[in-house]
mmCIF file of C-alpha atoms in Angstrom:
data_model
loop_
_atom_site.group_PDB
_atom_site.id
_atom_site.type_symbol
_atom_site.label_atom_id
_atom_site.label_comp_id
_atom_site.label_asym_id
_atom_site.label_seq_id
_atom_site.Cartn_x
_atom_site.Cartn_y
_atom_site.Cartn_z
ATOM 1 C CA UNK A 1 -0.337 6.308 13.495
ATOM 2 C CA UNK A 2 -3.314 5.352 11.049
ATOM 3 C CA UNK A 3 -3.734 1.945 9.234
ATOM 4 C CA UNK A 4 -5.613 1.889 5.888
ATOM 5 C CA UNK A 5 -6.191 -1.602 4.047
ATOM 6 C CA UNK A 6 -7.734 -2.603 0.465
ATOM 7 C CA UNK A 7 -8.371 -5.557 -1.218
ATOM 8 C CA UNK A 8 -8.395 -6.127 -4.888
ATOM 9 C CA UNK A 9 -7.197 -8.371 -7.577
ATOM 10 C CA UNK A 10 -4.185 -7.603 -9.539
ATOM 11 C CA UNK A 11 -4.408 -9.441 -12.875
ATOM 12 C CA UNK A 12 -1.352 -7.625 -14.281
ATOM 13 C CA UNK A 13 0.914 -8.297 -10.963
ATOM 14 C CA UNK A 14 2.220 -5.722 -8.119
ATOM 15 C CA UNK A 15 6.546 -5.251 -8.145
ATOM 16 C CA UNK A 16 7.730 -5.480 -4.928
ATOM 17 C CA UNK A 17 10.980 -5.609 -3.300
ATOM 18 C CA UNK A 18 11.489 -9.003 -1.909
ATOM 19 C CA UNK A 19 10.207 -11.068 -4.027
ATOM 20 C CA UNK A 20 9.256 -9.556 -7.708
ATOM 21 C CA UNK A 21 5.664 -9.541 -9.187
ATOM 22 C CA UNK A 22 3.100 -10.878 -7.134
ATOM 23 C CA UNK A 23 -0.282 -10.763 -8.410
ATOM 24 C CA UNK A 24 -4.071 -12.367 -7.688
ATOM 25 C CA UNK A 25 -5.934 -11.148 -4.765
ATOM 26 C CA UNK A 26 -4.200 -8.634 -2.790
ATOM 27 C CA UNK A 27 -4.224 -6.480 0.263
ATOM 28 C CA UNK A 28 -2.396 -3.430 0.357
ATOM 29 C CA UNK A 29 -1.562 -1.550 4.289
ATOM 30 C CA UNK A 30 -0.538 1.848 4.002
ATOM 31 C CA UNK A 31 0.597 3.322 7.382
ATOM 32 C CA UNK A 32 1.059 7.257 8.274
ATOM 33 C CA UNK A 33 2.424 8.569 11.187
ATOM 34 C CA UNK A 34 1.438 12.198 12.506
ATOM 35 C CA UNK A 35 4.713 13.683 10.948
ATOM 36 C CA UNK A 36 3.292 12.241 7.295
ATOM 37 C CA UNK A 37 5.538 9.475 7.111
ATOM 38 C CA UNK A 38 3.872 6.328 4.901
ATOM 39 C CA UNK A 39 4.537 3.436 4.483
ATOM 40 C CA UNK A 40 3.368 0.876 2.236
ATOM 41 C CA UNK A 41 2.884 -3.044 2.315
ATOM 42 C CA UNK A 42 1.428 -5.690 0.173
ATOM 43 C CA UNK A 43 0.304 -9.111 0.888
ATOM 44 C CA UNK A 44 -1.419 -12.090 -0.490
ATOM 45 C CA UNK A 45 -5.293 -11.958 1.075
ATOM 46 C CA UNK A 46 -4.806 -14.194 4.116
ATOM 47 C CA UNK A 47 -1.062 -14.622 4.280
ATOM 48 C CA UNK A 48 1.156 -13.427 6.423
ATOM 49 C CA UNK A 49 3.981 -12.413 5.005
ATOM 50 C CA UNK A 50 4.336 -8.633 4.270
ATOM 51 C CA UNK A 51 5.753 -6.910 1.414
ATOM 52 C CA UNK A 52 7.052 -3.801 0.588
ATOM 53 C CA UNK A 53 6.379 -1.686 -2.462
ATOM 54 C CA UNK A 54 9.303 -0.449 -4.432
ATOM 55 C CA UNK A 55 10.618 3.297 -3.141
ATOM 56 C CA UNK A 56 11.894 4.767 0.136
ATOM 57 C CA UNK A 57 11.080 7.692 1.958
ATOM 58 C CA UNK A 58 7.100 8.192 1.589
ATOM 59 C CA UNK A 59 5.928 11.445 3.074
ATOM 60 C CA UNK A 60 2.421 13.339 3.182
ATOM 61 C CA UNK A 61 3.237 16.885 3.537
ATOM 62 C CA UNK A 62 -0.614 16.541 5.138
ATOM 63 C CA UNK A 63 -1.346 13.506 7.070
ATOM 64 C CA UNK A 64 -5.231 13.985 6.307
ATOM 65 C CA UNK A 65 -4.627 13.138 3.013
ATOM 66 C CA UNK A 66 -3.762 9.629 3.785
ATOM 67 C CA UNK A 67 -7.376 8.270 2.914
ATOM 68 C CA UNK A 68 -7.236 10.096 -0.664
ATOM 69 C CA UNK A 69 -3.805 8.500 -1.030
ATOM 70 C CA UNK A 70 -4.038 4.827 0.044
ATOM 71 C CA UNK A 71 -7.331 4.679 -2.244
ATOM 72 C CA UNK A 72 -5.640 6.219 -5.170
ATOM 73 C CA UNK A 73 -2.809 3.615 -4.635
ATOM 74 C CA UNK A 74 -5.147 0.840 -4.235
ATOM 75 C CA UNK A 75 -7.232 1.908 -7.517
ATOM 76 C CA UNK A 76 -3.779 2.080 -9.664
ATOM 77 C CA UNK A 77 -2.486 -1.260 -8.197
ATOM 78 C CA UNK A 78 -5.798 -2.930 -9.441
ATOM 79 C CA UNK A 79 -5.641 -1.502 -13.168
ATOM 80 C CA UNK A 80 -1.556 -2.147 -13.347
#
């Protein structure tokens, strides 16, 4: 299992499930397991409570693409 982890500033906000639009500074944690499975997290910088972005069922048909992936996210979570 591999851990990525950004931080940015949403001025627009980030949905997630449990509690709505978040926005400010933000770290996002994406996660992917050797069979491709991701999964994805948000938090306030500094907090500790973890959310989760809206969707189910992430998968990487390649696990080496992880690092293009969780950059991409982290790049369209910051213009949103």
């Amino acid at each position: 299992m591999k851990k990525k982890s950004s931080i940015f500033t949403a001025t627009h906000g980030v949905m997630t499930t449990e509690v709505g639009v978040i926005s400010g500074e933000l770290e996002l944690r994406t996660t992917c397991d050797d069979d491709g499975t991701l999964t994805l997290a948000i938090t306030y910088v500094g907090a500790e409570e973890w959310y989760t972005l809206p969707g189910e069922d992430y998968r990487l048909h390649d696990p080496r693409d992880h690092e293009v992936v969780h950059r991409m996210l982290a790049t369209v979570l910051e213009r949103s």
